[in-house]
């Protein structure tokens, strides 16, 4: 099976560690994953914001980059949903051979938890993470991909991890792509309620399958000094007793012993 | 009757959604009222929906019946017209709000009266009938409890099923005490804010209006083409009073409200009450076919209202909005509606359905629209909860994105040059992998100057600093790392040196 990683432009630029985590988890399970350098962006932001024509070249480049693979693994529910559910609409706008290209490639695109559970048939990936975790089912994973309990089954199988209930888990966090800036106060009000729910849950870490939603929630947590960590599912699944910390490729962050991987450090950071 | 002609305020001139929403967000009482009410209805709905083993099949049936209606609407409407005429009713066709209002005013004038009682109706709200009647010197008395609260409070409705959902008991009591006496029977002495006491006060206030009224105006939930039967479902009995007591009944019907046959009602009488109020069946379902001598109104007028619906029908993606049965389930689950309330949408149709129906009725596909209209398709995080709740499976997120494309690509809204430039730049960057690589490298260099990997508050007001300022008004963000994934992968050969 020839596997490809679609990192997504957002992860590529802001959360390289999540991509590294996917590579590590798959390698631990005995699979190599290739990274086609020609990949860029699924076109979701353009499509969802109404710039549908501008999404055409992006969908085309996606098809070109990933033709020839048996499976494309994506650490993002919303980008997976874009490729699987919407790129056909974009392709229809473009015409030519693009619709057929999309029809060939899109069905082979999997969100990470779908790939692990459905294709590899694995729920225990051999991870170790001794913390309490709440899982936020991001809207596109939940309602477009219907990933269901796949992510929580993966989390439950992590040694040392305590999965706690997130109140009102299925409510949107308010990120919504450009909604977060076009309707910023509404988006923040929704996110504030999500942060309250996370605090109510008592979890040390909020986990989700989309770094975009986590950036929004983590950004509010950080501003409020709420002291909860946010982590992508892959970054939890990558951890083992031997490697308790996912390597962090960025300056200025404590790399070794702290739980934090990314963007929600304690209060001292924003003073 | 001495009351002056009252005019309800209108949605005309409302600011675009983002601004209106920001103002509404600052009202904590309303937010608490909305949260409590929507969560209560949601829980009730979920419980009664879960009772039905075939809910998904019912939804599909509802979708299929409505799609069939839309596919052969002109023929069915003529069929309905013939059936209503045969049963002794009068049928009028109205292209737009002005025509519909003029027809109603003419009928009321011909009866020689200066007041009508009204059953709550979205169609008459949409055409602002009350204002048109007021201009003609005719008082329109709302008889639905929530609609009465809105009317007495000189307020605007904020929900399709519960127009006064943004009000709590104490506020309602205050409106009753202050306003009832000005337009009829005053509120009882020492009125409490218990729901039963408030309902009793409304009942007493309305009774004299029901008994006096010669003309009633209603909307309708369904009209059956085959038999000419019109159907109204409601919970308070006020509808039943309006539909049976007056001598003349005028019904304003949006043309999409048709069902082909009586049998189709079966599906919708299961879907609607469950979705709307979380009840297995609503308390009052009234149906009438033309007129019946010696029973009910002596004259029945049916006004078939287009008001933009033909335009909606001509859009293959957008037309699914015409399946809507106005149950408001999508409002009750919408996280945006829950925070902003209905007024922010600047239309009688708020929430997710309002965000797709209002722009279409106002003609977004055909001609440029104002900033308020153009903002509505963007008033959603696309979370999809509305689609899951909708009893007729309207894919609201799909239509939202479709309408966004009409606004942006079709140049139908006010042009946002900054956003346009941003999107084009991103596309340019994303077209070639080396371009994004180069941009990431530049960003990574900048990251060396950020402490602890976090970018905090930006000292610029968001109106000056655009989307960046909007993000940072309430949120921090991670600084871009020094190395992107693609650089890391290349440098380490896929992490092999780990
Ligand atoms: S769109 Fe669907 S859920 Fe919303 S009011 Fe209409 S029928 Fe009800």
XYZ file of C-alpha atoms and ligand atoms in Angstrom:
777
model
C 0.000 0.000 0.000
C 1.476 3.334 -1.079
C 0.553 5.917 1.526
C 0.780 9.667 1.184
C 0.514 12.325 3.836
C -1.496 15.436 3.038
C -0.268 17.709 5.784
C -2.657 20.642 4.943
C -1.268 24.140 4.411
C -2.285 25.156 7.918
C -0.402 22.333 9.656
C 2.522 22.640 7.295
C 3.003 26.261 8.237
C 1.941 26.385 11.881
C 1.952 22.833 13.299
C 4.749 20.816 11.727
C 4.887 18.643 14.844
C 1.451 17.234 14.005
C 2.763 16.025 10.674
C 5.790 14.508 12.393
C 3.431 12.793 14.815
C 1.503 11.181 11.969
C 4.754 9.944 10.445
C 5.848 8.477 13.795
C 2.550 6.759 14.548
C 2.410 5.133 11.122
C 6.038 4.053 11.266
C 5.412 2.517 14.684
C 2.598 0.527 13.101
C 4.939 -0.643 10.348
C 3.939 1.699 7.547
C 5.970 4.217 5.650
C 4.243 7.361 4.474
C 5.448 9.500 1.616
C 5.247 13.266 1.497
C 4.666 14.500 -2.048
C 6.319 17.910 -2.111
C 3.988 19.185 -4.827
C 1.066 19.334 -2.431
C -0.154 22.690 -1.172
C -3.760 23.320 -0.116
C -7.144 21.640 -0.509
C -8.856 24.941 -1.366
C -11.254 24.873 1.544
C -10.774 28.465 2.591
C -11.396 29.741 -0.912
C -14.358 27.455 -1.474
C -16.063 28.163 1.834
C -15.516 31.910 1.556
C -17.165 32.124 -1.841
C -13.971 32.274 -3.928
C -15.017 29.151 -5.722
C -13.231 29.898 -8.984
C -10.007 30.494 -7.087
C -10.305 27.031 -5.574
C -10.074 25.388 -9.009
C -6.261 25.479 -9.412
C -5.885 24.246 -5.828
C -8.138 21.252 -6.375
C -6.274 20.529 -9.596
C -2.913 20.588 -7.860
C -4.283 18.311 -5.136
C -5.346 15.743 -7.706
C -1.970 15.938 -9.469
C -0.016 15.579 -6.242
C -1.917 12.565 -4.950
C -2.772 10.524 -8.023
C -1.037 7.193 -7.846
C -1.344 6.670 -4.101
C -3.512 4.013 -2.507
C -4.445 6.177 0.442
C -3.990 9.794 1.418
C -3.889 10.466 5.158
C -4.988 13.848 6.443
C -4.643 15.062 10.035
C -7.692 17.328 9.637
C -11.399 16.582 9.506
C -12.304 19.754 7.687
C -9.684 19.405 4.931
C -10.694 15.768 4.451
C -14.319 16.892 4.167
C -13.324 19.529 1.624
C -11.597 16.986 -0.588
C -14.172 14.239 -0.245
C -17.399 16.257 -0.188
C -16.752 19.531 -1.986
C -13.885 19.206 -4.448
C -16.282 17.532 -6.888
C -18.384 20.705 -6.863
C -15.291 22.776 -7.586
C -14.247 20.368 -10.331
C -17.648 20.683 -11.985
C -17.124 24.447 -12.192
C -13.833 23.840 -13.959
C -14.950 21.083 -16.318
C -12.366 19.303 -18.483
C -10.801 16.221 -16.955
C -10.791 17.562 -13.410
C -14.085 15.913 -12.356
C -12.707 12.494 -13.280
C -9.475 13.222 -11.457
C -11.387 14.147 -8.331
C -13.565 11.064 -8.672
C -10.416 8.905 -8.756
C -8.540 10.561 -5.891
C -11.182 11.786 -3.426
C -12.452 8.373 -2.271
C -8.927 7.413 -1.229
C -8.579 10.362 1.141
C -8.931 9.550 4.849
C -8.975 11.573 8.000
C -6.377 10.178 10.417
C -8.744 8.374 12.799
C -10.665 6.862 9.873
C -7.438 5.583 8.369
C -6.171 4.045 11.578
C -9.442 2.405 12.576
C -11.049 1.532 9.241
C -8.125 0.885 6.910
C -5.446 -0.394 9.289
C -7.973 -1.890 11.702
C -6.047 -0.580 14.714
C -7.298 1.162 17.835
C -4.282 0.663 20.104
C -1.375 2.462 18.477
C 0.942 1.803 21.419
C 0.807 5.305 22.830
C 1.345 6.427 26.418
C 0.000 9.704 27.724
C -0.670 9.916 31.467
C -3.062 12.859 31.515
C -6.794 13.535 31.607
C -8.103 14.408 28.165
C -11.395 15.775 26.865
C -12.184 15.215 23.205
C -13.859 17.910 21.105
C -15.504 16.456 18.000
C -14.954 19.170 15.420
C -17.992 19.893 13.254
C -16.670 18.603 9.952
C -15.398 15.360 11.506
C -18.662 14.953 13.336
C -21.298 15.926 10.781
C -19.661 15.699 7.372
C -17.297 12.756 7.771
C -19.288 11.128 10.589
C -16.105 9.790 12.177
C -18.236 8.904 15.178
C -16.370 7.298 18.058
C -13.222 6.422 16.107
C -11.118 9.154 17.745
C -12.349 8.340 21.245
C -11.722 4.628 20.679
C -8.153 5.511 19.777
C -7.824 7.713 22.851
C -9.284 5.106 25.196
C -6.633 2.675 24.051
C -3.815 5.052 25.033
C -2.141 3.792 28.226
C -2.332 6.154 31.157
C -4.878 8.399 29.501
C -8.113 9.272 31.292
C -10.837 10.309 28.874
C -13.264 12.728 30.521
C -16.645 13.857 29.204
C -16.809 17.242 27.536
C -20.152 18.923 28.295
C -22.103 19.999 25.202
C -19.333 18.417 23.150
C -21.186 18.572 19.843
C -21.577 22.351 19.850
C -19.428 24.234 17.399
C -16.403 26.016 18.897
C -17.012 29.026 16.656
C -13.905 28.825 14.493
C -15.515 28.267 11.101
C -12.612 29.425 8.916
C -13.058 33.041 7.877
C -16.110 33.190 10.164
C -13.594 33.656 13.005
C -12.597 37.026 11.584
C -15.680 38.074 9.619
C -17.874 37.589 12.670
C -15.155 37.777 15.280
C -17.229 38.712 18.366
C -19.781 35.963 17.680
C -17.016 33.476 17.043
C -15.306 34.430 20.296
C -18.597 34.165 22.222
C -19.039 30.608 20.934
C -15.425 29.803 21.742
C -15.758 31.203 25.260
C -18.599 28.774 25.933
C -16.410 25.952 24.604
C -13.586 27.002 26.929
C -16.047 27.016 29.852
C -17.115 23.492 28.937
C -13.495 22.353 28.832
C -12.861 23.871 32.255
C -16.047 22.227 33.546
C -14.775 18.870 32.328
C -11.712 19.215 34.510
C -9.459 17.879 31.745
C -5.801 18.840 31.576
C -5.790 18.583 27.810
C -8.340 19.292 25.120
C -7.876 17.051 22.116
C -9.346 17.356 18.624
C -8.614 16.223 15.107
C -8.300 19.735 13.678
C -5.540 22.160 14.580
C -7.595 25.026 13.149
C -10.333 24.666 15.777
C -7.664 24.080 18.408
C -5.881 27.278 17.417
C -9.087 29.211 18.011
C -9.892 27.493 21.317
C -6.242 27.570 22.381
C -6.020 31.243 21.468
C -8.914 32.013 23.807
C -7.440 29.784 26.523
C -4.136 31.573 26.213
C -5.705 35.035 26.344
C -7.769 34.062 29.387
C -4.822 32.309 31.059
C -7.205 29.397 31.528
C -4.371 26.895 31.876
C -5.663 24.071 29.691
C -3.501 22.544 26.957
C -4.794 21.865 23.493
C -3.327 19.013 21.462
C -4.056 17.394 18.135
C -5.079 13.736 18.259
C -1.930 12.773 16.336
C 0.275 14.500 18.895
C -1.213 12.395 21.680
C -1.083 9.171 19.705
C 2.592 9.787 18.911
C 3.696 9.773 22.523
C 5.222 6.719 24.168
C 7.028 6.057 27.434
C 10.295 6.216 25.524
C 9.406 9.501 23.895
C 7.068 11.325 26.247
C 7.348 14.548 24.330
C 6.736 15.048 20.703
C 9.667 17.015 19.342
C 8.837 20.649 18.932
C 10.348 22.436 16.012
C 10.080 25.951 17.116
C 12.209 28.281 19.126
C 11.293 29.730 22.446
C 9.200 26.836 23.714
C 10.366 24.531 26.439
C 11.066 21.347 24.495
C 11.704 18.617 27.002
C 9.622 18.001 30.057
C 6.584 20.226 29.677
C 3.384 18.784 28.367
C 2.845 21.687 26.074
C 3.554 21.174 22.444
C 2.283 24.292 20.887
C 0.458 27.355 21.422
C -1.185 27.476 24.800
C 1.528 28.162 27.324
C 0.881 29.412 30.816
C 0.156 32.952 31.878
C 3.760 34.071 31.918
C 3.933 34.018 28.142
C 1.572 36.864 27.470
C 2.615 39.210 30.253
C -61.899 51.805 20.015
C -59.730 54.826 20.571
C -56.251 53.482 20.161
C -54.078 55.279 17.686
C -52.881 53.376 14.677
C -49.730 51.662 15.786
C -46.860 50.854 13.518
C -44.484 48.069 14.249
C -40.849 48.873 13.676
C -39.364 47.207 10.604
C -36.160 45.439 9.713
C -35.481 47.964 6.970
C -32.201 49.770 7.491
C -30.661 47.153 9.784
C -26.862 47.069 9.710
C -25.029 44.060 8.222
C -25.025 40.924 10.352
C -21.572 41.318 11.944
C -22.421 44.744 13.347
C -25.950 43.855 14.397
C -24.655 40.682 16.038
C -22.018 42.553 17.986
C -24.702 44.831 19.414
C -26.942 41.902 20.353
C -24.047 40.011 21.958
C -23.787 42.835 24.435
C -27.250 41.991 25.824
C -26.650 39.356 28.522
C -30.334 39.063 29.501
C -31.309 38.200 25.956
C -28.446 35.722 25.658
C -29.544 33.971 28.815
C -33.195 33.916 27.663
C -32.222 32.464 24.308
C -29.891 29.896 25.711
C -32.491 28.630 28.193
C -35.304 28.548 25.644
C -33.411 26.963 22.746
C -31.840 24.308 24.961
C -35.250 23.403 26.405
C -36.883 23.033 22.980
C -33.850 21.144 21.691
C -34.070 18.565 24.457
C -37.811 18.095 23.936
C -37.332 17.725 20.210
C -34.557 15.192 20.582
C -36.726 13.125 22.924
C -39.795 12.936 20.663
C -37.722 12.433 17.533
C -35.921 9.531 19.204
C -39.309 7.868 19.791
C -39.821 7.360 16.076
C -37.960 4.415 14.565
C -38.480 5.814 11.068
C -37.514 9.457 11.553
C -34.899 9.346 8.801
C -37.417 7.829 6.409
C -39.954 10.484 7.335
C -37.371 13.188 6.627
C -36.658 11.641 3.255
C -40.384 11.426 2.535
C -40.813 15.097 3.475
C -37.918 16.023 1.221
C -39.274 13.971 -1.677
C -42.825 15.313 -1.420
C -41.628 18.911 -1.318
C -39.224 18.385 -4.205
C -42.070 16.931 -6.211
C -44.184 19.985 -5.404
C -41.405 22.323 -6.500
C -40.858 20.369 -9.703
C -44.444 20.893 -10.837
C -45.448 23.974 -8.925
C -47.292 25.929 -11.648
C -49.599 23.037 -12.471
C -50.293 22.249 -8.834
C -51.090 25.881 -8.089
C -53.657 25.967 -10.869
C -55.062 22.737 -9.533
C -55.354 24.306 -6.085
C -56.934 27.424 -7.511
C -59.611 25.386 -9.274
C -60.330 23.312 -6.160
C -60.648 26.366 -3.896
C -62.961 28.090 -6.399
C -65.076 24.984 -6.708
C -65.478 24.999 -2.927
C -66.697 28.588 -2.898
C -63.452 30.403 -2.131
C -61.912 33.339 -3.997
C -58.315 33.031 -5.219
C -55.984 35.986 -5.775
C -52.447 35.974 -7.170
C -49.874 38.392 -5.783
C -46.483 38.874 -7.398
C -45.009 40.824 -4.516
C -45.670 42.308 -1.090
C -47.313 45.448 -2.432
C -49.816 43.495 -4.503
C -50.653 41.132 -1.648
C -51.115 43.978 0.824
C -53.324 45.901 -1.589
C -55.554 42.865 -2.051
C -55.978 42.455 1.720
C -56.686 46.158 2.232
C -59.307 46.129 -0.531
C -61.105 43.147 0.949
C -61.158 44.638 4.452
C -62.389 47.987 3.117
C -65.132 46.252 1.174
C -66.326 44.750 4.452
C -66.554 48.267 5.867
C -64.508 47.503 9.015
C -61.390 49.076 10.474
C -59.913 46.132 12.327
C -58.874 42.521 11.737
C -57.730 39.704 14.007
C -54.657 37.819 12.926
C -53.299 34.329 13.306
C -49.522 34.418 13.527
C -48.188 34.079 10.024
C -44.693 34.327 8.584
C -46.035 35.265 5.153
C -47.856 38.333 6.474
C -44.776 39.267 8.524
C -42.678 38.959 5.384
C -44.873 41.396 3.462
C -45.263 43.675 6.532
C -49.011 43.493 6.211
C -49.638 45.152 9.572
C -47.920 48.307 8.408
C -49.874 48.354 5.172
C -53.107 47.919 7.099
C -52.122 50.656 9.546
C -51.459 53.014 6.672
C -54.984 52.270 5.444
C -56.358 53.045 8.906
C -57.012 49.404 9.782
C -55.977 47.917 13.137
C -54.462 44.445 12.962
C -54.660 42.560 16.246
C -52.177 39.732 16.709
C -53.736 36.897 18.670
C -50.840 34.477 19.129
C -49.442 35.011 22.621
C -45.845 35.528 21.581
C -46.813 37.648 18.596
C -49.028 39.744 20.870
C -46.040 40.339 23.137
C -44.011 41.482 20.143
C -46.813 43.751 18.911
C -47.556 45.315 22.283
C -43.846 45.806 22.956
C -43.406 47.655 19.649
C -40.756 45.061 19.006
C -39.650 42.822 16.160
C -40.097 39.041 16.097
C -36.873 37.124 16.677
C -37.869 33.507 16.089
C -40.087 31.731 13.575
C -42.158 29.712 16.041
C -41.652 31.707 19.239
C -41.403 35.335 18.095
C -40.836 36.667 21.633
C -38.230 34.065 22.593
C -35.816 36.859 23.501
C -38.133 38.015 26.311
C -38.448 36.539 29.780
C -41.504 36.452 32.077
C -40.681 39.628 33.941
C -40.273 41.563 30.703
C -43.570 40.188 29.348
C -45.450 41.151 32.486
C -44.111 44.661 32.254
C -45.178 44.978 28.592
C -48.703 43.719 29.393
C -49.163 46.085 32.329
C -47.876 49.042 30.356
C -49.511 48.459 26.965
C -52.691 46.386 27.132
C -54.873 49.211 28.376
C -53.859 51.428 25.457
C -55.314 49.094 22.842
C -58.137 47.325 24.639
C -58.835 45.542 27.889
C -56.082 46.422 30.407
C -54.031 43.783 32.206
C -55.607 42.602 35.473
C -54.651 44.363 38.705
C -51.614 42.933 40.458
C -50.634 40.730 37.484
C -47.902 38.270 38.436
C -45.267 36.962 36.064
C -46.400 33.347 36.378
C -46.891 31.868 32.878
C -50.485 30.890 33.694
C -51.317 34.409 34.880
C -49.759 35.957 31.804
C -51.663 33.600 29.518
C -54.902 34.365 31.357
C -54.333 38.097 30.949
C -53.767 37.621 27.221
C -56.894 35.487 26.956
C -59.071 38.150 28.556
C -57.513 40.887 26.485
C -57.988 38.961 23.236
C -61.461 37.621 23.871
C -63.212 40.887 23.182
C -61.296 41.194 19.938
C -62.190 37.687 18.782
C -65.869 38.256 19.518
C -65.999 41.610 17.768
C -63.920 40.897 14.668
C -65.650 40.599 11.301
C -62.478 39.826 9.363
C -59.550 37.552 10.132
C -56.198 37.203 8.388
C -54.165 34.035 8.556
C -51.207 32.344 6.985
C -51.188 28.617 6.406
C -48.886 25.715 7.043
C -50.143 23.609 4.171
C -52.589 23.768 1.285
C -53.690 20.636 -0.489
C -53.866 21.021 -4.239
C -56.198 18.106 -4.765
C -59.017 19.293 -2.545
C -58.318 22.990 -2.013
C -58.015 22.364 1.718
C -55.995 24.829 3.778
C -54.383 23.796 7.069
C -53.130 25.723 10.093
C -51.424 24.054 13.042
C -51.047 25.902 16.326
C -50.876 25.460 20.070
C -53.089 28.041 21.707
C -56.522 27.853 20.116
C -56.322 31.464 19.021
C -55.969 30.238 15.470
C -59.100 28.150 15.744
C -60.987 31.240 17.015
C -59.775 33.413 14.119
C -60.475 30.752 11.534
C -64.038 30.063 12.644
C -65.572 33.171 14.262
C -65.237 36.042 11.745
C -67.447 36.373 8.688
C -64.573 36.844 6.285
C -61.312 34.911 6.298
C -58.274 36.004 4.294
C -55.354 33.584 4.012
C -51.983 34.629 2.635
C -50.172 31.569 1.324
C -46.570 31.417 0.132
C -46.775 29.457 -3.113
C -44.320 26.811 -1.871
C -46.653 25.688 0.904
C -48.497 23.285 -1.357
C -48.906 19.562 -0.898
C -50.277 17.480 -3.769
C -52.708 15.288 -1.869
C -54.392 14.895 1.490
C -52.310 11.770 2.115
C -49.105 13.822 2.072
C -50.229 15.588 5.215
C -49.558 12.431 7.175
C -45.830 12.882 6.782
C -45.812 16.559 7.671
C -48.087 16.307 10.676
C -45.465 13.986 12.128
C -42.470 16.088 11.075
C -43.700 19.571 11.957
C -44.878 19.452 15.594
C -41.952 17.289 16.632
C -39.435 19.593 14.976
C -41.069 22.832 16.041
C -42.147 22.452 19.644
C -40.986 18.981 20.556
C -44.560 17.705 20.741
C -45.925 14.511 19.221
C -48.853 16.527 17.953
C -49.773 20.167 18.298
C -52.964 20.920 20.231
C -54.975 22.509 17.389
C -54.995 21.501 13.741
C -57.582 23.409 11.694
C -58.473 22.559 8.128
C -61.023 24.162 5.880
C -62.062 23.796 2.290
C -63.657 26.867 0.744
C -66.780 27.834 2.625
C -69.568 25.844 4.218
C -72.948 27.564 4.584
C -73.932 27.940 8.219
C -70.500 26.935 9.470
C -67.538 29.280 9.844
C -66.714 32.279 7.649
C -69.085 33.199 4.849
C -66.297 34.421 2.596
C -62.866 32.893 2.083
C -60.062 34.626 0.168
C -56.828 32.812 -0.634
C -53.923 35.021 -1.713
C -51.135 33.117 -3.472
C -47.935 34.998 -2.743
C -44.828 34.824 -4.907
C -42.666 37.686 -3.582
C -39.385 36.309 -4.927
C -40.193 32.614 -4.698
C -40.121 32.100 -8.472
C -36.568 33.455 -8.466
C -35.584 31.038 -5.715
C -37.137 28.218 -7.703
C -34.956 29.034 -10.697
C -31.743 28.299 -8.773
C -31.116 24.540 -8.803
C -29.028 24.591 -5.596
C -30.848 27.339 -3.729
C -34.373 26.120 -4.427
C -34.217 23.524 -1.659
C -34.860 26.432 0.727
C -38.446 26.343 -0.550
C -38.912 22.960 1.105
C -38.888 24.784 4.449
C -41.912 24.191 6.672
C -40.932 26.953 9.132
C -40.450 24.652 12.098
C -37.431 26.601 13.418
C -35.568 23.450 14.403
C -32.539 24.895 12.633
C -32.725 28.046 14.756
C -32.947 26.088 17.972
C -29.746 24.153 17.273
C -27.786 26.999 15.702
C -24.847 28.163 17.823
C -24.756 31.506 16.026
C -28.470 32.180 16.505
C -28.155 31.183 20.167
C -25.600 33.940 20.789
C -26.898 36.699 18.544
C -30.667 36.213 18.601
C -32.992 36.731 15.683
C -32.906 40.487 15.248
C -29.292 40.443 14.066
C -30.414 38.746 10.844
C -32.372 41.832 9.779
C -35.333 39.849 8.499
C -38.454 38.019 9.640
C -36.578 34.831 8.787
C -33.683 34.598 11.226
C -31.181 31.843 11.928
C -29.858 29.363 9.382
C -32.973 29.301 7.193
C -33.077 33.103 7.251
C -29.453 33.247 6.190
C -30.282 31.310 3.007
C -33.898 32.284 2.355
C -33.784 36.047 2.877
C -30.956 36.760 0.411
C -32.654 34.579 -2.172
C -36.041 36.239 -1.726
C -34.307 39.588 -2.041
C -32.797 38.363 -5.289
C -29.112 37.730 -4.677
C -28.671 35.677 -7.863
C -30.192 38.260 -10.150
C -28.810 41.610 -9.157
C -26.409 43.326 -6.754
C -27.689 43.480 -3.183
C -27.007 45.701 -0.177
C -24.424 45.031 2.512
C -26.981 43.616 4.943
C -28.283 41.052 2.459
C -24.793 40.155 1.301
C -23.668 39.560 4.882
C -26.277 36.890 5.620
C -24.693 33.920 3.812
C -21.583 34.552 5.903
C -23.473 34.548 9.214
C -22.611 30.913 9.895
C -19.665 28.834 11.021
C -20.888 26.046 8.686
C -21.070 23.655 11.629
C -23.890 21.718 9.966
C -26.136 21.273 13.008
C -29.008 22.875 11.044
C -28.900 20.262 8.311
C -29.044 17.438 10.832
C -32.059 19.019 12.540
C -34.028 19.983 9.442
C -37.078 17.740 8.975
C -37.025 18.215 5.198
C -33.250 17.790 4.852
C -32.428 21.230 3.522
C -28.637 21.222 3.158
C -28.294 24.706 4.596
C -24.455 24.712 4.639
C -24.424 23.785 0.965
C -26.732 26.673 0.113
C -24.756 29.080 2.313
C -21.546 28.308 0.445
C -23.387 28.480 -2.873
C -24.731 31.938 -2.002
C -21.307 33.086 -0.803
C -19.986 32.246 -4.253
C -22.806 34.293 -5.795
C -21.889 37.270 -3.610
C -18.137 37.064 -4.173
C -17.641 35.631 -7.637
C -20.740 37.244 -9.063
C -19.807 40.619 -7.569
C -23.310 40.995 -6.127
C -22.426 42.387 -2.749
C -20.394 45.445 -1.804
C -16.849 44.660 -2.816
C -14.342 43.948 -0.066
C -11.086 44.823 -1.767
C -8.837 43.852 1.120
C -10.357 40.396 1.376
C -10.261 39.958 -2.345
C -6.583 40.849 -2.450
C -5.864 38.522 0.462
C -7.626 35.587 -1.149
C -5.939 36.149 -4.511
C -2.537 36.380 -2.824
C -3.128 33.145 -0.946
C -4.222 31.428 -4.113
C -1.107 32.665 -5.882
C 1.011 31.364 -3.019
C -0.743 28.012 -2.960
C -0.427 27.482 -6.680
C 3.254 26.623 -6.498
C 4.788 24.670 -3.639
C 7.991 26.748 -3.700
C 5.960 29.887 -3.072
C 4.419 28.593 0.114
C 7.834 27.248 1.111
C 9.348 30.681 0.662
C 6.517 32.372 2.629
C 6.930 29.853 5.444
C 10.635 30.580 5.562
C 10.037 34.322 5.866
C 7.453 33.733 8.594
C 9.855 31.392 10.378
C 12.519 34.083 10.490
C 9.982 36.431 12.065
C 9.195 33.787 14.658
C 12.620 34.219 16.209
C 11.410 37.517 17.578
C 8.324 36.137 19.329
C 8.516 35.045 22.947
C 7.317 31.561 23.888
C 5.828 30.970 20.482
C 2.730 33.017 21.143
C 1.501 36.218 19.576
C -0.701 38.113 21.987
C -2.791 41.245 21.936
C -2.273 43.515 18.961
C -2.508 47.152 19.994
C -4.701 48.225 17.069
C -8.479 48.567 16.944
C -9.896 45.861 14.717
C -11.519 48.292 12.313
C -8.044 49.558 11.480
C -6.215 46.272 11.461
C -8.747 44.170 9.499
C -9.002 40.414 9.933
C -5.765 40.247 11.920
C -7.110 42.708 14.460
C -10.438 40.875 14.548
C -8.672 37.644 15.457
C -6.517 39.224 18.140
C -9.326 41.173 19.811
C -10.115 38.109 21.949
C -7.546 35.477 21.008
C -3.821 34.841 20.958
C -2.215 32.859 18.180
C 0.783 30.616 17.805
C 3.786 32.175 16.157
C 4.821 30.387 12.980
C 7.562 27.907 13.807
C 11.048 28.453 12.454
C 10.721 25.385 10.300
C 7.697 24.275 8.306
C 6.765 20.641 7.957
C 8.001 20.453 4.402
C 11.410 21.850 5.368
C 11.637 19.479 8.311
C 10.694 16.514 6.165
C 13.327 17.418 3.616
C 16.042 18.125 6.172
C 15.451 14.954 8.181
C 14.375 12.723 5.306
C 11.026 12.155 6.867
C 12.220 12.203 10.462
C 14.750 9.424 9.937
C 17.360 11.126 12.046
C 15.008 11.239 15.044
S -34.970 25.080 7.241
Fe -35.647 23.096 7.995
S -35.261 23.226 10.201
Fe -35.189 25.322 9.448
S -37.251 26.123 9.716
Fe -37.159 25.288 7.648
S -37.870 23.193 7.820
Fe -37.390 23.867 9.879
